Amino acid sequence: EAIASALGLAIEPADHLATHADLRAVVALGEEVLLSAERMRGLLASVILATHERGPVGDAAIALPIAAWAEVAGTITNRQGRVQRLHPALPPPGHALAGWQVVVRLGQALAAKLAWSSAEEVFTAMKGAVPSAAGAVWGRSARKVQLRFAGSRG
């Protein structure tokens, strides 16, 4: 939303895209873009940020790799409305970055003033923009786990 507002563009739900006859460009987060391959190829610009190369990702003019949920620090909100911290279980493959990092770099390339430098800063900005998240708490960082095996001195 920050990039769109900085550039004077509109944000539309994915299911509204197919109804816009004058649609000329799409920037989508995730591989679920509700446009046909033919329509994607007919756009002036199509950028998809996705964890996997499937669906319409192959039809996009530009596909940027983002890390999957198990590869990033951040939060999710469960069905009960509880915010839960995510800690990366493994590093992202190849050149993939956290989605927020790709959004920041894309925004900066388009001259949008995005200065987030951590997932916690994105979380704080979200709390200010989303009324239902106003009371959410980031939480504590996970401690490093040290495994010790029976009989070892380590």
XYZ file of C-alpha atoms in Angstrom:
154
model
C 0.000 0.000 0.000
C 2.878 2.350 0.802
C 4.344 2.054 -2.708
C 0.969 2.533 -4.386
C 0.097 5.629 -2.356
C 3.562 7.130 -2.894
C 3.114 6.711 -6.650
C -0.545 7.776 -6.756
C -1.760 4.308 -7.773
C -4.759 2.282 -6.643
C -4.757 -1.048 -4.833
C -7.431 -3.499 -5.913
C -8.381 -6.912 -4.540
C -7.167 -9.688 -6.843
C -10.697 -10.760 -7.767
C -11.411 -7.274 -9.187
C -8.502 -7.327 -11.657
C -10.257 -9.345 -14.347
C -13.076 -6.775 -14.572
C -10.821 -3.805 -15.427
C -10.695 -3.392 -19.191
C -8.177 -0.545 -18.871
C -5.732 -2.508 -16.708
C -2.198 -1.825 -17.935
C 0.101 -3.083 -15.170
C 0.087 -5.444 -12.182
C 2.381 -5.816 -9.201
C 1.271 -8.897 -7.271
C 2.420 -10.525 -4.057
C 2.029 -14.287 -4.404
C 1.369 -16.602 -7.285
C -2.423 -16.324 -7.177
C -3.109 -13.692 -9.818
C -6.586 -14.043 -11.260
C -5.636 -13.120 -14.806
C -5.284 -15.405 -17.794
C -1.846 -16.019 -19.275
C -2.948 -14.132 -22.399
C -4.046 -11.114 -20.343
C -0.788 -11.164 -18.347
C 1.286 -11.112 -21.536
C -0.798 -8.211 -22.882
C 0.008 -5.880 -19.979
C 2.591 -3.128 -20.267
C 4.157 -4.346 -17.029
C 3.654 -7.341 -14.764
C 5.730 -7.977 -11.663
C 5.076 -10.902 -9.357
C 6.759 -11.470 -5.993
C 6.411 -15.176 -5.245
C 7.906 -18.036 -3.263
C 7.482 -20.574 -6.067
C 7.605 -20.486 -9.832
C 4.126 -21.758 -10.656
C 0.853 -20.478 -12.035
C 1.030 -17.027 -13.626
C 4.566 -16.403 -12.345
C 5.940 -17.766 -15.632
C 3.790 -15.304 -17.600
C 4.974 -12.235 -15.672
C 7.450 -9.882 -17.299
C 9.389 -9.834 -14.013
C 9.279 -12.479 -11.279
C 11.061 -11.669 -8.036
C 11.806 -14.462 -5.543
C 10.648 -14.001 -1.962
C 11.265 -16.192 1.055
C 8.582 -18.567 2.316
C 7.044 -18.207 5.787
C 9.490 -20.682 7.361
C 12.433 -18.639 6.072
C 11.577 -15.209 7.527
C 11.233 -13.342 10.803
C 7.859 -11.716 11.255
C 4.359 -12.292 12.547
C 1.136 -13.995 11.560
C -2.320 -13.486 12.982
C -4.248 -16.659 13.704
C -8.013 -17.142 13.404
C -8.533 -16.059 17.016
C -6.820 -12.746 16.226
C -3.660 -13.578 18.173
C -0.415 -12.282 16.767
C 2.266 -14.967 16.711
C 5.965 -14.428 16.073
C 7.742 -16.264 13.292
C 11.419 -17.082 13.500
C 13.286 -18.384 10.453
C 13.828 -22.131 10.580
C 16.232 -22.058 7.638
C 17.726 -19.494 5.271
C 15.879 -18.650 2.048
C 17.210 -20.306 -1.101
C 19.226 -18.521 -3.748
C 18.565 -14.801 -4.029
C 15.203 -14.848 -2.247
C 14.586 -12.154 0.359
C 11.761 -11.569 2.803
C 8.733 -10.131 1.018
C 8.971 -6.820 2.873
C 12.619 -6.427 1.755
C 11.660 -6.937 -1.890
C 8.806 -4.438 -1.519
C 11.212 -1.878 -0.011
C 13.754 -2.356 -2.810
C 11.063 -2.206 -5.490
C 9.610 0.924 -3.918
C 12.999 2.591 -3.681
C 13.665 1.761 -7.342
C 10.396 3.562 -8.136
C 11.361 6.572 -5.942
C 8.847 5.721 -3.179
C 10.137 6.718 0.243
C 10.204 3.393 2.100
C 12.781 3.196 4.860
C 11.936 -0.023 6.720
C 15.094 -1.833 7.738
C 13.614 -4.716 9.735
C 10.503 -6.855 10.003
C 9.813 -5.190 13.355
C 9.694 -1.754 11.677
C 7.196 -3.099 9.130
C 5.145 -4.511 12.018
C 5.144 -1.134 13.767
C 4.044 0.628 10.565
C 1.271 -1.940 10.093
C 0.012 -1.290 13.639
C -0.415 2.371 12.737
C -2.202 1.618 9.459
C -4.469 -1.280 10.483
C -6.859 -0.391 13.336
C -7.397 -4.013 14.381
C -3.622 -4.435 14.841
C -3.133 -1.334 17.007
C -2.721 -3.300 20.250
C -0.527 -6.048 18.803
C 2.818 -6.751 20.454
C 5.958 -7.806 18.569
C 7.110 -10.161 21.313
C 10.500 -11.387 22.367
C 13.205 -12.816 20.177
C 13.813 -16.550 20.218
C 16.823 -17.759 22.113
C 19.437 -19.698 20.228
C 18.994 -23.413 20.750
C 22.054 -25.394 21.736
C 21.799 -29.134 21.350
C 23.725 -31.320 23.720
C 23.900 -35.053 23.303
C 24.143 -37.567 26.158
C 27.725 -38.349 27.036
C 29.115 -35.300 25.195
C 31.188 -32.596 26.819
C 30.000 -29.842 24.456
